[in-house]
Short mmCIF file of C-alpha atoms and ligand atoms in Angstrom, two decimals:
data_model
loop_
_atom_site.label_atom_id
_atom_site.label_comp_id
_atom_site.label_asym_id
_atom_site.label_seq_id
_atom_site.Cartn_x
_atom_site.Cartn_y
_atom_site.Cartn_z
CA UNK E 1 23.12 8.47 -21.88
CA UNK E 2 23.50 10.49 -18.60
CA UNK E 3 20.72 11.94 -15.96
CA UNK E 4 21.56 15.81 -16.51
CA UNK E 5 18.82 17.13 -13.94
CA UNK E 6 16.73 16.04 -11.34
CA UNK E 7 14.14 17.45 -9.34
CA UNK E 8 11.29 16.79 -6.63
CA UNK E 9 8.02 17.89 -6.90
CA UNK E 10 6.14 18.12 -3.38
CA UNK E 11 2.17 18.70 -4.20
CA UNK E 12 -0.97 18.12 -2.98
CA UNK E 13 -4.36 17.62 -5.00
CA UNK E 14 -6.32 16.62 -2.18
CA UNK E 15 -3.61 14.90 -0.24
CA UNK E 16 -0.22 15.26 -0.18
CA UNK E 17 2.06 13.58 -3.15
CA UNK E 18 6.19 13.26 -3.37
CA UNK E 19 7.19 12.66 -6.98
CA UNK E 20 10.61 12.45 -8.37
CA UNK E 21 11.65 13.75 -11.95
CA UNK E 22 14.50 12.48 -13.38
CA UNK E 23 15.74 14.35 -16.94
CA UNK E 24 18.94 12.89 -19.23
CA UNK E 25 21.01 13.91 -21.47
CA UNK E 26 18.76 13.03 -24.86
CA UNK E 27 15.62 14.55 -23.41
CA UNK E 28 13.70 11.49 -22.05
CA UNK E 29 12.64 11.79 -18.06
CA UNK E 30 11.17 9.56 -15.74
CA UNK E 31 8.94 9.81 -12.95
CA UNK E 32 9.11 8.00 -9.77
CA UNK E 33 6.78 7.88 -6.21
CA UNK E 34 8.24 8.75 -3.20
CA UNK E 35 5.08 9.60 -1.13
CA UNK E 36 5.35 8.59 2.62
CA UNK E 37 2.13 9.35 4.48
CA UNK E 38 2.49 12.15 7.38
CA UNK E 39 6.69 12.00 6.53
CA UNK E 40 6.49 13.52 3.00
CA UNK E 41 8.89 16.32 4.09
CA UNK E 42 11.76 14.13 5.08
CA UNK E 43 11.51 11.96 2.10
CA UNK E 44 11.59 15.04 -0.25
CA UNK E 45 14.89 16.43 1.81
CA UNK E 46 16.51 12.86 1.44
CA UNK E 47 16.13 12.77 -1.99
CA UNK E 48 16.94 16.54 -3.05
CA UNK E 49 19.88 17.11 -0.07
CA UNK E 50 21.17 13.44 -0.51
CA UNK E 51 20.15 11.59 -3.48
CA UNK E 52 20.23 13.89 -6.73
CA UNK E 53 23.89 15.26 -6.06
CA UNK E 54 25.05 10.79 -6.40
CA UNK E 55 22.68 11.22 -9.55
CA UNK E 56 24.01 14.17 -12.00
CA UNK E 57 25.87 12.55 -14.44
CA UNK E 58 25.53 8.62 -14.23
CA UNK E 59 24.07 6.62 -16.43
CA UNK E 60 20.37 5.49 -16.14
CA UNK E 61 20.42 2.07 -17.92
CA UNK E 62 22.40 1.25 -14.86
CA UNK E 63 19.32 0.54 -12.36
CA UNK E 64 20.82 -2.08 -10.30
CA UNK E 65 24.34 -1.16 -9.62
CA UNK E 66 22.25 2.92 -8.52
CA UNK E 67 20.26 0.93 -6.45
CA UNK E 68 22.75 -1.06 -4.94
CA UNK E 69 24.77 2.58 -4.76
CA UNK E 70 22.15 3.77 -2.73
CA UNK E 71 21.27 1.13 -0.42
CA UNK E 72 24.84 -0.37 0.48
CA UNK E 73 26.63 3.46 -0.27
CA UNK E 74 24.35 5.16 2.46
CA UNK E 75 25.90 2.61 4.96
CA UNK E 76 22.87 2.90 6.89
CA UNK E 77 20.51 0.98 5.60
CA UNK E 78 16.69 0.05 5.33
CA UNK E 79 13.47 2.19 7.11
CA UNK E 80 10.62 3.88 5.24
CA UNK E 81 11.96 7.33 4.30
CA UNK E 82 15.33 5.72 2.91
CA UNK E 83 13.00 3.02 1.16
CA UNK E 84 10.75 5.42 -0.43
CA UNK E 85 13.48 7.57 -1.89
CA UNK E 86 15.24 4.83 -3.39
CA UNK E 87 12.23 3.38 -4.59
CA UNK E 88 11.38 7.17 -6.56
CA UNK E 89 14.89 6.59 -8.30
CA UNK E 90 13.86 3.02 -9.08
CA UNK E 91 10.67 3.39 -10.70
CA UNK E 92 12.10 6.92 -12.62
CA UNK E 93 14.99 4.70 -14.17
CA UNK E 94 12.52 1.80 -14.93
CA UNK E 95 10.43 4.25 -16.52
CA UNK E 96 13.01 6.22 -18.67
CA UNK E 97 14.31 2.24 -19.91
CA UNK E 98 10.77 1.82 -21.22
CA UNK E 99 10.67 5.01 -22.94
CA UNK E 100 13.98 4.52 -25.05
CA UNK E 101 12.80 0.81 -25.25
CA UNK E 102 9.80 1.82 -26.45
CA UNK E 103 7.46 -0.68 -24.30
CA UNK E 104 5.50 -0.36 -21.53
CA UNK E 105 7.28 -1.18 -18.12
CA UNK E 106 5.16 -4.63 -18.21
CA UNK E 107 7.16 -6.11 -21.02
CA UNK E 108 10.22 -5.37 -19.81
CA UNK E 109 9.60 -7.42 -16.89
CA UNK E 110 8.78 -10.20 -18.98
CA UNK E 111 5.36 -9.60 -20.70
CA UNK E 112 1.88 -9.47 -19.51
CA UNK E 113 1.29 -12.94 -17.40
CA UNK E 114 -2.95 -11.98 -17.34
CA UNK E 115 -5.13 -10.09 -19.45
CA UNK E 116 -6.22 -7.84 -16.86
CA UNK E 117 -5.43 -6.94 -12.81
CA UNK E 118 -7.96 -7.75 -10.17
CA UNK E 119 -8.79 -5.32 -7.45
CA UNK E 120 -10.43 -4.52 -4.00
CA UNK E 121 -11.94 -1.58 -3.09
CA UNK E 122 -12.64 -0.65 0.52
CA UNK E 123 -16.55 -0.85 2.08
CA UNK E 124 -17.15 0.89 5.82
CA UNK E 125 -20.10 2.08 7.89
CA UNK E 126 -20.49 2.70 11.63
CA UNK E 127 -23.28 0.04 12.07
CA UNK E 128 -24.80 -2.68 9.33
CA UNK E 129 -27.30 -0.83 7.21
CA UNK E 130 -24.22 2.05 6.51
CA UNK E 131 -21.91 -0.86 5.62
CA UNK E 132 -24.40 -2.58 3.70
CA UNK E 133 -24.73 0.53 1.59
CA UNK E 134 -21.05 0.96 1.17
CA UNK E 135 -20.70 -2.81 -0.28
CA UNK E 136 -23.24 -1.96 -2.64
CA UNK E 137 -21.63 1.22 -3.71
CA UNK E 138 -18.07 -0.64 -4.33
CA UNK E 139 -19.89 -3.34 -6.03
CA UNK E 140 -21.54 -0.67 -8.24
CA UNK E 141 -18.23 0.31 -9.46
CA UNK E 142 -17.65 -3.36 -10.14
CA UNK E 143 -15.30 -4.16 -7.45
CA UNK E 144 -14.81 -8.05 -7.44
CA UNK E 145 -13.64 -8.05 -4.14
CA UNK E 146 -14.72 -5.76 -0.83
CA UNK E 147 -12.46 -5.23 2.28
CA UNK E 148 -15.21 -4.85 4.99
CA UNK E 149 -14.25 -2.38 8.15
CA UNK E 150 -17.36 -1.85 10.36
CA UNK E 151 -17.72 0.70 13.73
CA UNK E 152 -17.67 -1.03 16.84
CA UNK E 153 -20.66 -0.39 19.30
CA UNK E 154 -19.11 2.15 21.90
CA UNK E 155 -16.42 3.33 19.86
CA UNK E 156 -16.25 6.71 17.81
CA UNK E 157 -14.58 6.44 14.80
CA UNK E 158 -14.41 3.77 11.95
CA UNK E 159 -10.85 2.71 12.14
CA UNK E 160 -8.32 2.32 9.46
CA UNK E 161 -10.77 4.68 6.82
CA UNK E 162 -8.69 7.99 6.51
CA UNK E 163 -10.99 9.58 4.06
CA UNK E 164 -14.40 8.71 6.20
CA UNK E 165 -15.80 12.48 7.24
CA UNK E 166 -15.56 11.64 10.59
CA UNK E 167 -11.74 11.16 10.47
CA UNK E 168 -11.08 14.79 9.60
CA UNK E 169 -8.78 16.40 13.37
CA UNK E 170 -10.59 18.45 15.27
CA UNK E 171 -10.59 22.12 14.57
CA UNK E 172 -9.57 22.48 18.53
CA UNK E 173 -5.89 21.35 17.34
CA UNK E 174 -6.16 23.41 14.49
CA UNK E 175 -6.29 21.20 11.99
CA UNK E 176 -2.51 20.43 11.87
CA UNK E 177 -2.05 18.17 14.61
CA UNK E 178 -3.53 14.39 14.49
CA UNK E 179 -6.98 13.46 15.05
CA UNK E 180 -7.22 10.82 18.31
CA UNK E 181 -9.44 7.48 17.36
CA UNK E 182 -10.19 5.30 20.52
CA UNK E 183 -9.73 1.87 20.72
CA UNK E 184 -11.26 -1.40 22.53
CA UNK E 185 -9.98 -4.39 21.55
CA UNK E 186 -12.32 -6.78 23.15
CA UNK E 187 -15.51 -4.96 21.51
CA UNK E 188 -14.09 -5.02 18.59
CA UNK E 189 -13.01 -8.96 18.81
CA UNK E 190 -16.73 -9.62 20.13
CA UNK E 191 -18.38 -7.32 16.92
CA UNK E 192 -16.67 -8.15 14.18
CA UNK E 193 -17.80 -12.31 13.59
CA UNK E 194 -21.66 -10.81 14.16
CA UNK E 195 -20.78 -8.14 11.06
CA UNK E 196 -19.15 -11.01 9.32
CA UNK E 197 -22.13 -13.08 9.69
CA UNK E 198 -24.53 -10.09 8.39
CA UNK E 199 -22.58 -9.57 5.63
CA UNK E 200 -22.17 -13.07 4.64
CA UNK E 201 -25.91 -13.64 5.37
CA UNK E 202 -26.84 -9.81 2.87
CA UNK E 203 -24.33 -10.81 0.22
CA UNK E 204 -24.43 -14.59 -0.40
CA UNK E 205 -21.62 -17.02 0.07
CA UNK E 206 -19.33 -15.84 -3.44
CA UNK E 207 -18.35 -12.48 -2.37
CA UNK E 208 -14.74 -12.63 -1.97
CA UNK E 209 -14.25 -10.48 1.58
CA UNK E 210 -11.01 -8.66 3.39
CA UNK E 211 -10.87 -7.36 6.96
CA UNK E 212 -7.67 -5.06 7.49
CA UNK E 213 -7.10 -5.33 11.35
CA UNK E 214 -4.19 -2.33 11.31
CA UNK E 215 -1.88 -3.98 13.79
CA UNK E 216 -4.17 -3.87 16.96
CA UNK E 217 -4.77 -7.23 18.42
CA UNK E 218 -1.65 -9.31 20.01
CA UNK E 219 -0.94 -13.04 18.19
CA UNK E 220 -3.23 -14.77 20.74
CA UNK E 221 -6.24 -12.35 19.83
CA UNK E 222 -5.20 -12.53 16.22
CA UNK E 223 -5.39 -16.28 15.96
CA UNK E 224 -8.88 -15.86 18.42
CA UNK E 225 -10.00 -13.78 15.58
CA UNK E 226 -9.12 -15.62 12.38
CA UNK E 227 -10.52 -18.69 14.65
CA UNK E 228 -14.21 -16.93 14.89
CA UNK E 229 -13.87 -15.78 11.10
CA UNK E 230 -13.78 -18.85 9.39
CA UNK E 231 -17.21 -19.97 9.21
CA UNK E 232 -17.39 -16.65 6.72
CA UNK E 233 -14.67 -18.06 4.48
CA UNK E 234 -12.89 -14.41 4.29
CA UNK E 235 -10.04 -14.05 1.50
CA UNK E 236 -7.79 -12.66 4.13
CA UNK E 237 -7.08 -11.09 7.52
CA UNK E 238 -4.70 -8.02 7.17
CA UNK E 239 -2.13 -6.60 9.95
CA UNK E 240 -3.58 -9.05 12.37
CA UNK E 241 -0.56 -8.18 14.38
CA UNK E 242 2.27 -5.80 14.32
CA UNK E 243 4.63 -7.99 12.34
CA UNK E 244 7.92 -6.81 13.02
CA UNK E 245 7.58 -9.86 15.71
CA UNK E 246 7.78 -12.31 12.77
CA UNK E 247 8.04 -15.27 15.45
CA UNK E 248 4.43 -13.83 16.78
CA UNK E 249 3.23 -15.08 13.34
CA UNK E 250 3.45 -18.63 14.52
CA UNK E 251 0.82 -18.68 17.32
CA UNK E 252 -1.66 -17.14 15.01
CA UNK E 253 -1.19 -19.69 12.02
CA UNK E 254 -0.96 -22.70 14.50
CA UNK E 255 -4.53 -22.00 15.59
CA UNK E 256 -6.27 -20.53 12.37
CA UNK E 257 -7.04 -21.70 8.40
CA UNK E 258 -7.89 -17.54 7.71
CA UNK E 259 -5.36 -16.58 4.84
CA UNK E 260 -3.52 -13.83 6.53
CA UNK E 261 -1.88 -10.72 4.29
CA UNK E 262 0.82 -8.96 5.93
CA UNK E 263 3.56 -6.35 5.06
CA UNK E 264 2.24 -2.67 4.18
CA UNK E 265 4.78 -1.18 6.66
CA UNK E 266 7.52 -3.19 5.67
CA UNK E 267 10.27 -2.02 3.27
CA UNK E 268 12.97 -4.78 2.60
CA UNK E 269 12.87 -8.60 2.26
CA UNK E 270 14.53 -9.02 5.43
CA UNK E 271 10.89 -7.96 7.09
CA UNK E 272 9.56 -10.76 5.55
CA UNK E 273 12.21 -13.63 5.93
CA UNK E 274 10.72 -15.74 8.62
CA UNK E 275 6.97 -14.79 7.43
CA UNK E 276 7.78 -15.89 3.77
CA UNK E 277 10.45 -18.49 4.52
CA UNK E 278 8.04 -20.30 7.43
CA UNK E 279 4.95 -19.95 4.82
CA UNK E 280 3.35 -18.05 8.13
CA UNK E 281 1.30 -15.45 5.82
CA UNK E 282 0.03 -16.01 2.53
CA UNK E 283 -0.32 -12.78 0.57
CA UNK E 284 2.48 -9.82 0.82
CA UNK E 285 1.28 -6.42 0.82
CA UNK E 286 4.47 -4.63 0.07
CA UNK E 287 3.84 -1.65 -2.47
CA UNK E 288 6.42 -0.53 -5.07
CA UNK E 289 6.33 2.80 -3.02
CA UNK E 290 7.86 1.86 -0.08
CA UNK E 291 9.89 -1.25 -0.78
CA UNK E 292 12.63 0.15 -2.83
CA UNK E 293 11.28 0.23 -5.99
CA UNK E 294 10.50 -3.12 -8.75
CA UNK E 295 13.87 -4.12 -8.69
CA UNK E 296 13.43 -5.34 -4.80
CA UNK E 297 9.47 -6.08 -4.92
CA UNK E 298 10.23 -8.42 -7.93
CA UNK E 299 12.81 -10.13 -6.21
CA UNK E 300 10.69 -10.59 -2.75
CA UNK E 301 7.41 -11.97 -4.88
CA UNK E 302 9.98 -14.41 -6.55
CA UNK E 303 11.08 -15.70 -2.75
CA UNK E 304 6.91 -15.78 -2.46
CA UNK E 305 6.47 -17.74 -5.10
CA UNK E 306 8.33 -20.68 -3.88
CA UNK E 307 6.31 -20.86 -0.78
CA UNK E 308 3.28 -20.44 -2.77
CA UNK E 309 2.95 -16.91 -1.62
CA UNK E 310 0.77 -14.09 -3.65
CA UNK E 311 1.39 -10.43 -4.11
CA UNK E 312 -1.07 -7.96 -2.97
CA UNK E 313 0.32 -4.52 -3.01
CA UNK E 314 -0.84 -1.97 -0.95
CA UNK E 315 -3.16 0.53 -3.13
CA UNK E 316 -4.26 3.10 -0.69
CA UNK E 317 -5.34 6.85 -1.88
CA UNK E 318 -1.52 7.94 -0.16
CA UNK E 319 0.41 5.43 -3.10
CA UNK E 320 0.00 7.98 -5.81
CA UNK E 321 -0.57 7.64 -9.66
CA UNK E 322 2.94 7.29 -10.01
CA UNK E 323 3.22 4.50 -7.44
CA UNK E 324 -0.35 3.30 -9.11
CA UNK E 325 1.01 2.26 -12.39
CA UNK E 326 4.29 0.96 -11.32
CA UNK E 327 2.46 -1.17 -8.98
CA UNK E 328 0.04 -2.42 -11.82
CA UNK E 329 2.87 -3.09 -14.21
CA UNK E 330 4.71 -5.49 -11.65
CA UNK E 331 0.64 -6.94 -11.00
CA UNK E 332 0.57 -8.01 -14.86
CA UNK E 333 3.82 -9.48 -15.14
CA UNK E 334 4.27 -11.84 -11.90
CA UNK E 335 3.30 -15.23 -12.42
CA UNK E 336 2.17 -15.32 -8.22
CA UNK E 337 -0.16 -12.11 -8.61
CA UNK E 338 -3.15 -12.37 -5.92
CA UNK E 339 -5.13 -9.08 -5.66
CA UNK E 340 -4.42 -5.26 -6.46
CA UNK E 341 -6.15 -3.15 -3.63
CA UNK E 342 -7.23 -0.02 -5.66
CA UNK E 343 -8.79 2.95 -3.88
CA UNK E 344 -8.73 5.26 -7.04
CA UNK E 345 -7.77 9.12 -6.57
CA UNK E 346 -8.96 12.85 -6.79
CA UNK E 347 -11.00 14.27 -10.13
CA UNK E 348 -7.65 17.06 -9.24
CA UNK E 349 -5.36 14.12 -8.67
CA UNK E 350 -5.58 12.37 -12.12
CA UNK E 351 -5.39 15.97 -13.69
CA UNK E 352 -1.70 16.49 -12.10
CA UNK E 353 -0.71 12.67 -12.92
CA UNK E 354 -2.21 12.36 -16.80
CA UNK E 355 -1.77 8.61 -16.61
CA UNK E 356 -2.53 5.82 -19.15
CA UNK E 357 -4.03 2.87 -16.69
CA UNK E 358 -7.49 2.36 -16.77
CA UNK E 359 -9.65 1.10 -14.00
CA UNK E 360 -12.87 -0.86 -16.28
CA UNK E 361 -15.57 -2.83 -14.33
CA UNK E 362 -12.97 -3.41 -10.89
CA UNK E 363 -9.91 -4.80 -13.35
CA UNK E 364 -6.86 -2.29 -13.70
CA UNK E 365 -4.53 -2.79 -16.71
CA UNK E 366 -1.29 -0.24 -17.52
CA UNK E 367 -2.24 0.74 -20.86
CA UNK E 368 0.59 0.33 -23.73
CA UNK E 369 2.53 3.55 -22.89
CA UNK E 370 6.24 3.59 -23.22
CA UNK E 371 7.75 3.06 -19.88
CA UNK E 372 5.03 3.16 -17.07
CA UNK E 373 2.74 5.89 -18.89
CA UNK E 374 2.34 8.66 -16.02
CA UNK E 375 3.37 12.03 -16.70
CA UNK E 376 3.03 15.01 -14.57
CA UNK E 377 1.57 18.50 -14.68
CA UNK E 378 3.50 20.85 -12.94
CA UNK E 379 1.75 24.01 -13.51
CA UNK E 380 -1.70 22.49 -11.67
CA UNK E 381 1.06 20.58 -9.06
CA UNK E 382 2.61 23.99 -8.33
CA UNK E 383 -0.95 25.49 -8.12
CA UNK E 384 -1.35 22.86 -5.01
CA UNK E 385 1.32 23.10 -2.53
CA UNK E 386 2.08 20.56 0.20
CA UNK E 387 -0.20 20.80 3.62
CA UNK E 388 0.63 19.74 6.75
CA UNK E 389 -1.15 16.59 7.76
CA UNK E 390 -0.76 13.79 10.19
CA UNK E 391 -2.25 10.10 9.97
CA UNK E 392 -4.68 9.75 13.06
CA UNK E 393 -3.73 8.16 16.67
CA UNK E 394 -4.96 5.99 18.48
CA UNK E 395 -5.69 5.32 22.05
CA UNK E 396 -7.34 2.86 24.59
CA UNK E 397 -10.10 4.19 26.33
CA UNK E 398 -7.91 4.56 29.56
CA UNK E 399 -5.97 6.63 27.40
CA UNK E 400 -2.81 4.53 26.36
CA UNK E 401 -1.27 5.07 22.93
CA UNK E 402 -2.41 1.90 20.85
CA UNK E 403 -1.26 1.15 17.05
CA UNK E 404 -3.62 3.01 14.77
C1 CS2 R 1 -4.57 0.65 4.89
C2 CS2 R 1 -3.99 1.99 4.47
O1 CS2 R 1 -4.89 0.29 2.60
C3 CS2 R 1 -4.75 -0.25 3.67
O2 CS2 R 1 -4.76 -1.45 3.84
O3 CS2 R 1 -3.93 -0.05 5.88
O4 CS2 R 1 -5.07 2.79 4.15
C4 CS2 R 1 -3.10 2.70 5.51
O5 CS2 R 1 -3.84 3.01 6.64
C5 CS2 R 1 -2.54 3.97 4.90
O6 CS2 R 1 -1.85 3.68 3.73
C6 CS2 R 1 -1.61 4.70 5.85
O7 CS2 R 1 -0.99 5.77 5.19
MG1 MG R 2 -3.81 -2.18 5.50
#
């Protein structure tokens, strides 16, 4: 069998999506994610100017040795655009093995290890009685698990919620360049326990709840903050930090029992060496998207597992369907699975990724599809080219860049 043509399709059904298409010889193709949020552009050049000409003409069975081909052959190695695009070829090879196999990805990876794949869905509102609303919403759609962002008193925006209306960049920049979010760290330290406590007090003590800090606070606020949370018993603290200080990690576990989920931004194992091998966090957010694929995320949840370490890949609206059902096919099969965050996609979305994953009463579960059951439509895709857009910024109220 050999891969006879490849292409990239750059669309964007309500956001923008990078998918890779990879055709063989005897007619089966596979699809693959390579969606990097406000980078699309360079991931799509890196995979048509670079990637596809190493492709033509090898054989697909061979995942490991392309992957190694790619990631040791490109001599420089590792960041999130070179990540992304290897992970497009991984997935598309994984998929086109499951197609001649005739399973779904799942049981190629050693069979369904659950029935069905937990999720979280996101809750937000600029004071209580908006959140409040928001939690009942998710749990409406039978979320079993809510990540809770609230406003701050003082501040504009609702961090870390893309999609909230009030995210949208102001028309004054023309709606290409970023929209600016300010940022107060020690309003937002001095909030969030009081929202805790309202939620905890609204919702009764079962709810399992995340908080998603987005790399603001330093390791001693971090550790402040998981301090002040526990009394609400939250399932985890996300991004308390910027983590590429793995050694930071320390402080904030020394001083705090709050489970703590790292790794979004990260996109090899070496990201995660002192965090996994130091038992520092306890749930690894790495997606399929932007890790290199299942062949490296199955390897890195296997390193988890021996420090009793769960997955919980990233799921946000800018993984797409693609990057979905890999991601929920890797979910079934680990023994160490923890959560699947699932924020769902566009009405116009599903119609360009005809997928067969469902999404029943807050469980996800791949459906029995050869390979991992997405296909694309590229009349609608070509019907919805890419648009420019940025992730917002953020900055302190005296005006210094902050992480957003
Ligand atoms: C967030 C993401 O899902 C999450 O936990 O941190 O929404 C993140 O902000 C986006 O994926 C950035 O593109
Ligand atoms: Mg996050």
């Amino acid at each position: 069998m050999k891969i006879t043509d490849v292409s990239v399709v750059v669309t964007s059904p309500g956001r923008n999506f990078v998918t890779l298409k990879i055709g063989t010889d005897e007619g089966v193709t596979g699809l693959g994610d390579a969606t990097l949020n406000g980078r699309e552009l360079a991931v799509a050049s890196y995979l048509r100017d670079h990637v596809v000409p190493l492709l033509l003409g090898t054989d697909p069975h061979r995942i490991e040795d392309t992957w190694q081909l790619l990631y040791r052959g490109a001599y420089w190695r590792r960041g999130p655009v070179t990540m992304a695009a290897i992970s497009a070829v991984d997935v598309a090879l994984w998929d086109i093995k499951g197609k001649v196999a005739g399973l779904p990805l799942y049981q190629l990876l050693g069979g369904a290890s659950r029935d069905r794949v937990a999720t979280y869905g996101h809750a937000s509102g600029r004071d209580l009685p908006q959140l409040f609303d928001s939690i009942r919403e998710r749990l409406a759609h039978g979320y079993p698990a809510i990540r809770v962002q609230s406003g701050v008193p003082g501040l504009h925006r609702v961090y870390a919620t893309p999609t909230a209306p009030d995210a949208a960049p102001d028309p004054a920049n023309g709606f290409a360049l970023p929209a600016v979010e300010d940022w107060d760290t020690g309003a937002y330290l001095r909030h969030l326990p009081r929202v805790f406590e309202a939620v905890r007090a609204e919702f009764g003590p079962d709810l399992p709840l995340l908080h998603d800090s987005h790399h603001r606070l330093t390791p001693l606020q971090a550790a402040r903050l998981g301090k002040a949370l526990e009394p609400y018993d939250l399932f985890w603290l996300e991004d308390c930090t910027p983590a590429e200080n793995q050694e930071g990690l320390r402080l904030v576990r020394r001083h705090t029992t709050t489970p703590l989920a790292i790794g979004e931004v990260f996109n090899t194992v070496f990201d995660f060496q002192t965090l996994i091998s130091e038992q520092l966090i306890d749930y690894v957010r790495a997606s399929v998207t932007h890790f290199g694929g299942i062949s490296p995320l199955r390897k890195l949840l296997d390193f988890a597992a021996m420090h009793q370490i769960k997955s919980a890949m990233h799921g946000p609206e800018d993984v797409s369907p693609v990057g979905t059902a890999a991601a929920i096919h890797l979910d079934l099969a680990v023994h160490n699975f923890g959560i699947q965050e699932y924020s769902g996609h566009s009405p116009l979305a599903h119609r360009v990724f005809p997928h067969s994953y469902t999404f029943t009463d807050g469980f996800l579960h791949p459906g029995d599809a050869p390979g991992i059951g997405v296909d694309i439509d590229e009349e609608i895709a070509a019907a919805h080219p890419y648009q420019q857009s940025y992730l917002p910024v953020n900055r302190l109220l005296d005006g210094t860049v902050h992480d957003w």
